[in-house]
Short mmCIF file of C-alpha atoms in Angstrom, two decimals:
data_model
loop_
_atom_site.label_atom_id
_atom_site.label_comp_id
_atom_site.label_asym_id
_atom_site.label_seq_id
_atom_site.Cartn_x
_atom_site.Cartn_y
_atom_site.Cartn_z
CA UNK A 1 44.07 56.90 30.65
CA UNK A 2 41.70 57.63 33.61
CA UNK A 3 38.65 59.22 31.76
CA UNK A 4 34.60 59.58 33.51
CA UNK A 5 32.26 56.83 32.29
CA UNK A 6 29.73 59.73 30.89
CA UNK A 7 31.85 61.17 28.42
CA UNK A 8 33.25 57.71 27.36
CA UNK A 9 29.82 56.95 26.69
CA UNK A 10 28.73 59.85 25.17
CA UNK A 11 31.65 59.62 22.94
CA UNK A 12 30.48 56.08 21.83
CA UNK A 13 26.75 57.29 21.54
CA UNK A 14 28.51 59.89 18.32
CA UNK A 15 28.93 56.89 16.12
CA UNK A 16 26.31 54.81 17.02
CA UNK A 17 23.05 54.75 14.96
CA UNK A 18 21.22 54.47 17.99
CA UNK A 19 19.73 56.87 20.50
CA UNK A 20 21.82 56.50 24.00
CA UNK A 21 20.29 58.13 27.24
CA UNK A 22 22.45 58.03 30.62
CA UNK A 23 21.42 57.92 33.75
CA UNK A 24 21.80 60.94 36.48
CA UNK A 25 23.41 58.43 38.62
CA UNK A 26 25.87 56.81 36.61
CA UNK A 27 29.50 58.32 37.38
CA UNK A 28 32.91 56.83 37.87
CA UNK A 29 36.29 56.58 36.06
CA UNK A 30 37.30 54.07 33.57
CA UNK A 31 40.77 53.82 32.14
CA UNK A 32 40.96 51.52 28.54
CA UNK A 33 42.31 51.49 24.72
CA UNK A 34 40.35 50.01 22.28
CA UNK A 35 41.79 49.74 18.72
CA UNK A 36 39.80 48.78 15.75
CA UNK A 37 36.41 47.45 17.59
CA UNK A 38 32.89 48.10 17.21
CA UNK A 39 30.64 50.48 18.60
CA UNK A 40 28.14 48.21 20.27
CA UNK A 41 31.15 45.97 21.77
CA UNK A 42 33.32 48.37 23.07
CA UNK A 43 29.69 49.77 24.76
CA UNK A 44 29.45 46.39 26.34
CA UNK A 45 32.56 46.40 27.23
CA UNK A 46 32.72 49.61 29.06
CA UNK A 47 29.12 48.74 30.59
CA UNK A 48 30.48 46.09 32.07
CA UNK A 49 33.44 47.05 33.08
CA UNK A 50 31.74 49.75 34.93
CA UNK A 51 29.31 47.65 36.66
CA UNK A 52 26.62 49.35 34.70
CA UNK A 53 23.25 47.96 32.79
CA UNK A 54 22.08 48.26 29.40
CA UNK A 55 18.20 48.51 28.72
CA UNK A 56 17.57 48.60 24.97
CA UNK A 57 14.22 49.93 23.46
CA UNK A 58 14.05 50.31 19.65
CA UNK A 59 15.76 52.82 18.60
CA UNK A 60 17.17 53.58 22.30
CA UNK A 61 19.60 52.04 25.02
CA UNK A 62 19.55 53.07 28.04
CA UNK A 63 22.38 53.23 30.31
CA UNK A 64 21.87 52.67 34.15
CA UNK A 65 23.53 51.50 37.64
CA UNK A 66 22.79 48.51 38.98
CA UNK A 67 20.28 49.36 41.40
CA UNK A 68 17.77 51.28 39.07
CA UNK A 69 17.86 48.44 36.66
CA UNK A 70 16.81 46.17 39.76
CA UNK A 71 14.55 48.68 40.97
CA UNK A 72 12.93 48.74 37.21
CA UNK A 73 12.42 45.26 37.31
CA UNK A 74 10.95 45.39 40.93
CA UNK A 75 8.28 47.74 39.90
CA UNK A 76 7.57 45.93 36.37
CA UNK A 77 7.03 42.64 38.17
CA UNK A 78 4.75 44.56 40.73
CA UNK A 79 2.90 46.15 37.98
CA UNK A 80 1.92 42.79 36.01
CA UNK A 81 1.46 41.16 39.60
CA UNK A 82 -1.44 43.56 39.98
CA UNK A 83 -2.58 43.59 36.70
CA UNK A 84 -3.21 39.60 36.90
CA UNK A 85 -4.84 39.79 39.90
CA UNK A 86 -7.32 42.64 38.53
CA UNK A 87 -7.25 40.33 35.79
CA UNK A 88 -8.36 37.45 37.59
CA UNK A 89 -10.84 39.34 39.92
CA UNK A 90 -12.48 40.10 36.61
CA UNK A 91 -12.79 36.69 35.01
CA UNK A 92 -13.65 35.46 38.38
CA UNK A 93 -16.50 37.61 38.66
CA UNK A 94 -17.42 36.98 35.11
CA UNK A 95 -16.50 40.37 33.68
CA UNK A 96 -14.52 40.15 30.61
CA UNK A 97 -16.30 36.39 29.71
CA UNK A 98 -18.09 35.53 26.91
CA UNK A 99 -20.38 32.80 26.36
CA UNK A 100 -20.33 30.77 22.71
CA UNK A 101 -21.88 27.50 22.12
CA UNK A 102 -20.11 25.32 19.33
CA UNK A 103 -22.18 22.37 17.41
CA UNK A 104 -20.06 19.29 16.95
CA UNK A 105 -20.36 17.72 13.55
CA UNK A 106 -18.19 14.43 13.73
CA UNK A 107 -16.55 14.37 16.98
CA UNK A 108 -18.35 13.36 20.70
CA UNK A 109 -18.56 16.17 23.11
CA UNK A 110 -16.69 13.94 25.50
CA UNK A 111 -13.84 13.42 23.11
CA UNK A 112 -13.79 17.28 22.09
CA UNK A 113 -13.77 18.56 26.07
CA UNK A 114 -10.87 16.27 26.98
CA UNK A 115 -8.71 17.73 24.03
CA UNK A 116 -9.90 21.15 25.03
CA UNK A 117 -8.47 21.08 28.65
CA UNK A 118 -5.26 18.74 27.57
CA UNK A 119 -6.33 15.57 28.77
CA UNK A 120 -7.11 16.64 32.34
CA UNK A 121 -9.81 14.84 33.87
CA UNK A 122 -10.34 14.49 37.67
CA UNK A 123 -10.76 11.22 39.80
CA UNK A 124 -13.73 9.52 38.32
CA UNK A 125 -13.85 10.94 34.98
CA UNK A 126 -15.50 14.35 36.02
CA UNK A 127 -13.95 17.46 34.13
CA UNK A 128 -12.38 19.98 36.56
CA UNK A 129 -14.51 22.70 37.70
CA UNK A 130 -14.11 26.49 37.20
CA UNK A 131 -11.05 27.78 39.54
CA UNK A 132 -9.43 23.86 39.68
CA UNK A 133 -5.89 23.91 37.96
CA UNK A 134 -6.59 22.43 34.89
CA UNK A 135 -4.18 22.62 31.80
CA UNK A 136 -4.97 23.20 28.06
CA UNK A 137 -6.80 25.95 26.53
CA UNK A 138 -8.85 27.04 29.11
CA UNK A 139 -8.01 30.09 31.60
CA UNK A 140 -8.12 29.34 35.24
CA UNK A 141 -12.06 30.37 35.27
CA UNK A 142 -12.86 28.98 32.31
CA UNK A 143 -15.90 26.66 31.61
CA UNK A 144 -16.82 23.82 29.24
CA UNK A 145 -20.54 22.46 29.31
CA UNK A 146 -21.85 19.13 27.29
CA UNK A 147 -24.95 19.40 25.54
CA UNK A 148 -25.44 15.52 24.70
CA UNK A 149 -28.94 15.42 22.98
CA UNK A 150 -27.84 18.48 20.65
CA UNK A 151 -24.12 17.26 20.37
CA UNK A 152 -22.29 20.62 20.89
CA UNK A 153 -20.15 22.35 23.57
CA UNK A 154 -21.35 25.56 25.53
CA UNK A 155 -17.85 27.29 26.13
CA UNK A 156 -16.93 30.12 28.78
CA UNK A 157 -14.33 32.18 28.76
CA UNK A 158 -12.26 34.88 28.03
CA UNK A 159 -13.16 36.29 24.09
CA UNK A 160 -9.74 35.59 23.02
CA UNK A 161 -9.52 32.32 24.85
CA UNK A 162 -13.11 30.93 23.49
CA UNK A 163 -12.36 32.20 19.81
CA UNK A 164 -8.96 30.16 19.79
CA UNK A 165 -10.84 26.99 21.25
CA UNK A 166 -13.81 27.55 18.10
CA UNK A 167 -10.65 27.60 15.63
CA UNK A 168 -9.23 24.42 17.08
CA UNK A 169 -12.92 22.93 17.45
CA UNK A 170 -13.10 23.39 14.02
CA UNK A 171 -9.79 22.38 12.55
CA UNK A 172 -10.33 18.58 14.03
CA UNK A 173 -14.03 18.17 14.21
CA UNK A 174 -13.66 16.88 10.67
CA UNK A 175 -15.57 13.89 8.72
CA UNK A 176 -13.81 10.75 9.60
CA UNK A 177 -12.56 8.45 6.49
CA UNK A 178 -14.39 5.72 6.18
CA UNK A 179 -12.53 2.30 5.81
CA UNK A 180 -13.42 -1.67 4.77
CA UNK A 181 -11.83 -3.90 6.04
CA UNK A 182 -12.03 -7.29 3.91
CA UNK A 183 -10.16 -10.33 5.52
CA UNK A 184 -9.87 -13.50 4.03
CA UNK A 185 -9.39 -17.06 6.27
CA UNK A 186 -8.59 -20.01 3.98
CA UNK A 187 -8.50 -23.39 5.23
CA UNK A 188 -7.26 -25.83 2.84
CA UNK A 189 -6.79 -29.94 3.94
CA UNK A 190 -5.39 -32.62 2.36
CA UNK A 191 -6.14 -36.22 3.68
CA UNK A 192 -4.30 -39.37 2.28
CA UNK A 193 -4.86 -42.87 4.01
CA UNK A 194 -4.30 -46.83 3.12
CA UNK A 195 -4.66 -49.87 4.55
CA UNK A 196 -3.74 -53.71 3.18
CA UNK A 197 -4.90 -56.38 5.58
CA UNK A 198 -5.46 -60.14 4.99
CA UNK A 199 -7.69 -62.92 6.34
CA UNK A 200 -7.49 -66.49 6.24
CA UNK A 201 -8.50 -69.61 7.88
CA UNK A 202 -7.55 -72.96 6.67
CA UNK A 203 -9.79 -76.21 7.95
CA UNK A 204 -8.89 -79.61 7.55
CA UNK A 205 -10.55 -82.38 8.84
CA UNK A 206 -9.26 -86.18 8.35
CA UNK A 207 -7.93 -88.85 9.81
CA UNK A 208 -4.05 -89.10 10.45
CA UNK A 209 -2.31 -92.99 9.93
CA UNK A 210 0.75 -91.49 12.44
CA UNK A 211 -1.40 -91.10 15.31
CA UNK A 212 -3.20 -94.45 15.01
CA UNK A 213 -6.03 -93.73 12.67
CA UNK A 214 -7.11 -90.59 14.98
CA UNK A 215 -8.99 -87.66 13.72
CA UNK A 216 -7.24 -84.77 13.17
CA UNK A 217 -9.00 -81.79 13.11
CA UNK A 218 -6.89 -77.95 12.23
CA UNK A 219 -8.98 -74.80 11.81
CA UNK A 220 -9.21 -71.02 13.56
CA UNK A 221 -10.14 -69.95 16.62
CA UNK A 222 -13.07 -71.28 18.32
CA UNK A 223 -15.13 -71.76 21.97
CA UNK A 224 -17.10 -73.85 23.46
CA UNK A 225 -20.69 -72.46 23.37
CA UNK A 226 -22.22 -75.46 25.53
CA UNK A 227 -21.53 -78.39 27.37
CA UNK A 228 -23.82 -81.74 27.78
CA UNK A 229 -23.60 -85.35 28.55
CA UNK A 230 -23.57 -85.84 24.58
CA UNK A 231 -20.67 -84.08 24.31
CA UNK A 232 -19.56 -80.12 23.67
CA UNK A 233 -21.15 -77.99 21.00
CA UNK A 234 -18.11 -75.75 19.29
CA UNK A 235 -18.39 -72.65 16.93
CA UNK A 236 -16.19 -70.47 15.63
CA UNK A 237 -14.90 -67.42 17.49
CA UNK A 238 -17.35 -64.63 16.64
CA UNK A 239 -16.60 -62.16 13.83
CA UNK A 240 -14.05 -64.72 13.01
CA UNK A 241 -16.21 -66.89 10.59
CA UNK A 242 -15.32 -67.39 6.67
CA UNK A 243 -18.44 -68.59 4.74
CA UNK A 244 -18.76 -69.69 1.15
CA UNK A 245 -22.23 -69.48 -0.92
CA UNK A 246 -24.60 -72.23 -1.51
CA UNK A 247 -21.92 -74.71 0.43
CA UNK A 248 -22.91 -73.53 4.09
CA UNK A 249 -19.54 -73.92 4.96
CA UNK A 250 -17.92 -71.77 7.68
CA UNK A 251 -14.53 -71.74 7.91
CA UNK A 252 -13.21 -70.06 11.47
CA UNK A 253 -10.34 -67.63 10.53
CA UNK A 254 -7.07 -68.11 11.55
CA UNK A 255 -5.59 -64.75 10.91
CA UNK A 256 -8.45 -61.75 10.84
CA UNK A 257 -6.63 -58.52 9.97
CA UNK A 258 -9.10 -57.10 7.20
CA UNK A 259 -8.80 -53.82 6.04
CA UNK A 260 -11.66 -51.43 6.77
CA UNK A 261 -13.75 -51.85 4.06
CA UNK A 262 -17.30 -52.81 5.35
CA UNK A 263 -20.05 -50.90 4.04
CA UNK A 264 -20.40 -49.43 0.00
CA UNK A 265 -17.82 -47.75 -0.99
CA UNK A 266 -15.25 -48.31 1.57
CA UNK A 267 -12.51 -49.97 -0.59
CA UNK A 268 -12.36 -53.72 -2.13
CA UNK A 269 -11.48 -57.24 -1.56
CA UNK A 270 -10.27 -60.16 -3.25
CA UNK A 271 -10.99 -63.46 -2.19
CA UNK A 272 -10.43 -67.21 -3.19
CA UNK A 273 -11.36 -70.36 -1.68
CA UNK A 274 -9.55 -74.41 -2.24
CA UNK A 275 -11.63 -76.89 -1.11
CA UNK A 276 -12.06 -80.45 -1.21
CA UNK A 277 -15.07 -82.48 -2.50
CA UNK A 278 -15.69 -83.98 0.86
CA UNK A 279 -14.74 -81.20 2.93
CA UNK A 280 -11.89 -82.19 4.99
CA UNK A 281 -9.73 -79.80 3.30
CA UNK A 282 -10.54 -75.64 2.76
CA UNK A 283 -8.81 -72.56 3.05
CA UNK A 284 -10.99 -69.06 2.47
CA UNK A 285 -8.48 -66.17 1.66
CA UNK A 286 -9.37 -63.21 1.58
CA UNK A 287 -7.29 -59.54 0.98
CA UNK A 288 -8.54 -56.36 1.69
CA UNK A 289 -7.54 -53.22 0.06
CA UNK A 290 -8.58 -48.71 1.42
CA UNK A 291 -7.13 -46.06 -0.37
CA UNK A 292 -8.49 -42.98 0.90
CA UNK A 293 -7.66 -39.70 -0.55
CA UNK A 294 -9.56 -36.36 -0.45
CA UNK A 295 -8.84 -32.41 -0.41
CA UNK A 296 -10.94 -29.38 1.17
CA UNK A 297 -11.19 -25.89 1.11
CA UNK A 298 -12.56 -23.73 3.96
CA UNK A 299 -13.17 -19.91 2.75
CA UNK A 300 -14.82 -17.30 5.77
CA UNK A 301 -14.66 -13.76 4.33
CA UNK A 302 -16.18 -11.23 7.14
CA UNK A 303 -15.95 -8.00 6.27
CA UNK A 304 -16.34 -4.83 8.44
CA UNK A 305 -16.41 -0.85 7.61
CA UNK A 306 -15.45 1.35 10.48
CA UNK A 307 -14.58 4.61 10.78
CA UNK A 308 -10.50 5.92 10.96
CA UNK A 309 -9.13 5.11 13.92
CA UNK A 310 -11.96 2.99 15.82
CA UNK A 311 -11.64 -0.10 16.28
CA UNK A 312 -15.02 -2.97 14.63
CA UNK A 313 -15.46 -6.15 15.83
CA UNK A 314 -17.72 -8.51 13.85
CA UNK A 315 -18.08 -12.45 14.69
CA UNK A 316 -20.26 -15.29 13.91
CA UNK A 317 -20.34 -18.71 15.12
CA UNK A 318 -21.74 -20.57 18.47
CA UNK A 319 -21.70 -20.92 21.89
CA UNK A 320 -21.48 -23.80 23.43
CA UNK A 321 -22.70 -25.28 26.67
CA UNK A 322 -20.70 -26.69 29.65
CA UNK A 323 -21.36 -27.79 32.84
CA UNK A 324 -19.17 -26.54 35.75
CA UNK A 325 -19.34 -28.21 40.06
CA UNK A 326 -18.43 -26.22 42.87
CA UNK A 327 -19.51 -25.75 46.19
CA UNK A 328 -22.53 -23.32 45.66
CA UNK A 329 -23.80 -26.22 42.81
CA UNK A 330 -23.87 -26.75 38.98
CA UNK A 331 -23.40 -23.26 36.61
CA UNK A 332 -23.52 -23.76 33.17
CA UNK A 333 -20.95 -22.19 31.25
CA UNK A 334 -20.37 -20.98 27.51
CA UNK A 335 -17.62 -21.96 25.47
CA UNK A 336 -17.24 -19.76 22.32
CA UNK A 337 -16.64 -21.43 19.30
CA UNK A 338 -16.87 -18.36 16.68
CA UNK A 339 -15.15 -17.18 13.52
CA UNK A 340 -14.17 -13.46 14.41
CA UNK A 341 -12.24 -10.19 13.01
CA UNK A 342 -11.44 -7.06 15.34
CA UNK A 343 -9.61 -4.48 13.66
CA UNK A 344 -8.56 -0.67 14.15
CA UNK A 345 -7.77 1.16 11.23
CA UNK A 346 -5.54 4.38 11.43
CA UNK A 347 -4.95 6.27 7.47
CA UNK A 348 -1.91 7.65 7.75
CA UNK A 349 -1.16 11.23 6.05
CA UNK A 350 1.64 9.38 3.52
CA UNK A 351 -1.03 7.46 2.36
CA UNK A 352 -0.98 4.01 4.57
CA UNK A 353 -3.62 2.24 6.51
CA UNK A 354 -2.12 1.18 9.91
CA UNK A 355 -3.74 -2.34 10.86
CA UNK A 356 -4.28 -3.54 13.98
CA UNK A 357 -5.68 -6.85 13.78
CA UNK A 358 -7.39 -9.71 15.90
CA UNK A 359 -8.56 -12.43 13.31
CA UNK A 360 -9.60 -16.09 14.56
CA UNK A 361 -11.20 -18.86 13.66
CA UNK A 362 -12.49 -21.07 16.18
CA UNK A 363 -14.25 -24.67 15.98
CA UNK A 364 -16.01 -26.72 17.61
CA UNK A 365 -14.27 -30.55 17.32
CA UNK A 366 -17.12 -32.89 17.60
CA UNK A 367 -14.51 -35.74 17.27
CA UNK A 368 -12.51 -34.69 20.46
CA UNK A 369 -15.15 -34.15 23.47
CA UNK A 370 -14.97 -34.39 27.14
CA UNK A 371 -17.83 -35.41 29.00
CA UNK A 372 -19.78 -34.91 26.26
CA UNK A 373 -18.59 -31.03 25.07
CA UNK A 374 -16.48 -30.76 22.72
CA UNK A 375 -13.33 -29.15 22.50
CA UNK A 376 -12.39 -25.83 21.09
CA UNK A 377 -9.73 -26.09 17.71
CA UNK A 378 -8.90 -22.61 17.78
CA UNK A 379 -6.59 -20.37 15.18
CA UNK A 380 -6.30 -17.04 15.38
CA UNK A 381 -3.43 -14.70 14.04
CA UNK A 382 -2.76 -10.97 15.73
CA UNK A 383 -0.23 -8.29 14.34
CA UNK A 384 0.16 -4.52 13.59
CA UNK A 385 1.12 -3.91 9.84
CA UNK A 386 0.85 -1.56 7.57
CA UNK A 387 -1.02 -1.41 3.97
CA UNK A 388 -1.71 0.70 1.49
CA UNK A 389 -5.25 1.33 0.16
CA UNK A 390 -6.49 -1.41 -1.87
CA UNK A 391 -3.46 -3.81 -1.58
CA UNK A 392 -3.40 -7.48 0.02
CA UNK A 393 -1.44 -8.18 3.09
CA UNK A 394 -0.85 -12.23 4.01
CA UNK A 395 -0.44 -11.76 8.27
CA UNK A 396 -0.63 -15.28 9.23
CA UNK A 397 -0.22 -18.87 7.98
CA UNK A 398 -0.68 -22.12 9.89
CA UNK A 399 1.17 -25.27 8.17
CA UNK A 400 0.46 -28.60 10.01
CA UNK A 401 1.47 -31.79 8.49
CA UNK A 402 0.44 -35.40 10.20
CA UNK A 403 1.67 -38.73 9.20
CA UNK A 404 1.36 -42.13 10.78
CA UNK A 405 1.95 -45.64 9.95
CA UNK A 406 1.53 -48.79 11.72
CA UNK A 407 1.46 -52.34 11.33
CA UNK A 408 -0.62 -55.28 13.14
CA UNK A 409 0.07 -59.06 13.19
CA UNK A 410 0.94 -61.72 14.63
CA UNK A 411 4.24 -61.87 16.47
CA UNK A 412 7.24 -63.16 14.75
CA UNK A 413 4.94 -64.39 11.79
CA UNK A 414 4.60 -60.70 10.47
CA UNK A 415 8.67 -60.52 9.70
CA UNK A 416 9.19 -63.29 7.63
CA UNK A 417 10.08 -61.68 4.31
CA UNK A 418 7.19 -62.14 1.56
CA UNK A 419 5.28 -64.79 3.67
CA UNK A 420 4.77 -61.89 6.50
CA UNK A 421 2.10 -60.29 4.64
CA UNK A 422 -0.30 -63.07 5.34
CA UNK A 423 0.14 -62.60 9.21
CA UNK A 424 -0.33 -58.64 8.98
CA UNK A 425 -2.08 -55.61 8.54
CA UNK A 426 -0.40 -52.09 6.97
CA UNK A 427 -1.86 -48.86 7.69
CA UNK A 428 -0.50 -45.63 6.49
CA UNK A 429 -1.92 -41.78 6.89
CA UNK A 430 -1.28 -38.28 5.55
CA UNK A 431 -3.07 -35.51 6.99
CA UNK A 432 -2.07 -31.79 5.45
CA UNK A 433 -3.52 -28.21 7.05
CA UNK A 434 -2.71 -25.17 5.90
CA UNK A 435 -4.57 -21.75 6.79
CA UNK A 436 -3.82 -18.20 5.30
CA UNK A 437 -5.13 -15.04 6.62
CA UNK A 438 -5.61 -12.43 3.61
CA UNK A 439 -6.07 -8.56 4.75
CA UNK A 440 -7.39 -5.82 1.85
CA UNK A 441 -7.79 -2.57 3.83
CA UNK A 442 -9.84 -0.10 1.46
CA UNK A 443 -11.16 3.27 1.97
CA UNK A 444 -14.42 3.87 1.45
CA UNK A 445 -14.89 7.29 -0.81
CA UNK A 446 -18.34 7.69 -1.69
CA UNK A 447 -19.56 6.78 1.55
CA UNK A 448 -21.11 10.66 2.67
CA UNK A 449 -23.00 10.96 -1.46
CA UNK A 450 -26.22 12.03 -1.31
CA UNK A 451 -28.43 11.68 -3.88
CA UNK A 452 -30.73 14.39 -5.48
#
């Protein structure tokens, strides 16, 4: 049925709990059957089916055409446009400002100013200025002001604006926790070596029927030392001499592959001599026996309290010198050779210490040098982990394991089976390093005490 839009809606506005006003201007016909629907959807249906607009209030809807509910929002937005700008003519001139300042107990003014205006800074680190777009809690005119030497914030701005920013100063400029970091670098070495060497030297000295009575002469190496018109003065080879107490009798080695054993303590030998009464026969052997087996421990234990979420560094150790040619002349240089631990510490609110870590251990290896300096053995270990309070965390461990063998002689000689032995030298090594890194993350409660 054709029926006009007013009555349909004023029929609707009988069983609605809700005050309905329409428009002067709405008119029209609308022909529909609803069965069994609701109030406030068969209103939206016949608003739009009408090309009408709905404006509810409350406790009221109002019904209008199309062009007054642009025209409404026309004048709304014109309305707030002005107010702003009266608004902003205001702050701009300082009107409706207020001025607080706001000691900081815990936090730097720095920190607390970049938080304030959401991270903004400008190029070169300066803070934007009152009227720059800046983002955060701040209104366009608003001002924040450092006071270094009294650590606190003088704050400008609207009242509602600057008592939000002193609740939020509040809420984070809290007393940092406190937190020890103990770190533990253990160095443990295991050193194994052995060597077995032999030497002998045989002389004989007679006179030999086979080659027509001629003297026959076999003993170890040896040089000429002079030469005359009376003939050519001969000694053993030197180092290679075998002598035997209270006889004066030195016996040039023929095989000299000794174990290192000179000097007290170094290891042992075992030596036997044959000889004849008139000395044209003698053989001096001698064997030569190291075993050399020792174990270390290397324990550094720097420790470090910093507060949550800022990073310590603490090191100890040397530098060392170097020497460096270019063009514009000799620099010297420093090497460092230190035993270190940088660490940022971050409690979490579940009860965790997040751990990030920089621990190293560097040496200076007096063994190894180059041109005199020398070198750099360095270990270090860096990770993120994390640990709850009081508990040990193992973040790095170093396993190195050298061996080496070898065997000197004479050619041939050394591989006949048994006999070799008396024509070489054995040498055999074992060198074991292993370093652990221990972390114990603690936080320190009683730090802030005071005593009466």
């Amino acid at each position: 049925m054709d029926a006009d839009v007013r009555n349909v809606v004023r029929a609707l506005a009988e069983v609605s709990p809700k005050n309905i006003i329409i428009s002067d201007a709405v008119k029209g016909k609308i022909t529909m059957k609803l069965d069994n629907v609701y109030w406030d959807d068969a209103l939206d249906l016949v608003v739009e089916t009408a090309g009408l607009r709905k404006i509810e209030a409350d406790s009221a809807i109002r019904i209008v055409t199309s062009k007054e509910y642009e025209d409404d929002l026309k004048r709304k937005m014109a309305e707030r446009d002005s107010f702003r700008k009266e608004r902003s003519e205001r702050q701009k001139q300082g009107e409706e400002f207020v001025t607080e300042t706001v000691y900081l107990n815990y936090v730097n003014p720095a920190d607390m100013e970049r938080m304030l205006r959401g991270g903004v800074l400008l190029a070169g680190g300066v803070a934007p200025t009152a009227g720059q777009a800046s983002r955060g809690f701040l209104s366009e005119f608003g001002t924040i002001t450092q006071v270094t030497w009294n650590n606190a914030l003088i704050i400008k701005d609207t009242r509602e604006n600057v008592a939000n920013m002193i609740r939020i100063v509040r809420e984070h400029d809290r007393k940092p926790n406190q937190i020890q970091i103990d770190c533990k670098i253990v160095q443990a070495n295991t050193k194994f070596s052995r060597e077995l060497g032999i030497q002998w030297g045989m002389n004989s000295n007679m006179t030999s029927g086979a080659l027509g009575n001629k003297e026959l002469l076999i003993s170890g190496g040896r040089y000429a030392t002079s030469v005359s018109d009376t003939g050519t003065t001969v000694n053993s080879t030197v180092d290679l001499l075998g002598f035997r107490s209270g006889s004066g009798s030195a016996i040039p080695y023929n095989v000299n592959l000794p174990a290192n054993v000179m000097g007290g303590g170094s290891g042992g030998i075992l030596g036997f001599y044959i000889g004849s009464a008139t000395d044209s026969f003698q053989l001096d052997v001698q064997l030569s026996a190291l075993e050399n087996e020792g174990k270390g421990r290397i324990l550094s234990n720097p420790k470090v309290i910093t507060s949550d979420n800022k990073k310590a560094i603490i090191q100890q150790g040397k530098s060392i010198p170097y020497k460096t040619y270019s063009n514009s002349g000799t620099q010297t240089q420093f090497a460092e050779a230190v035993l270190g631990l940088e660490v940022t510490p971050t409690l979490t609110k579940d009860g965790f210490i997040r751990l990030e870590i920089l621990a190293k251990k560097d040496q200076a290896d007096f063994v190894n040098t180059s041109e005199g300096v020398p070198t750099i053995d360095k270990k270090q270990a860096s990770t993120l982990l994390y640990v709850r309070d009081g508990e040990t965390a193992v973040i790095g461990g170093i396993y190195e394991r050298e061996e080496g063998s070898s065997e000197n002689g004479i050619p041939g000689l050394m591989n006949i089976p048994l006999l070799g032995w008396l024509f070489k030298k054995q040498t055999k090594s074992d060198t074991r390093t292993e370093l652990l890194i221990f972390i114990t993350p603690r936080v320190v409660k009683n730090l802030y005490n005071t005593e009466g």
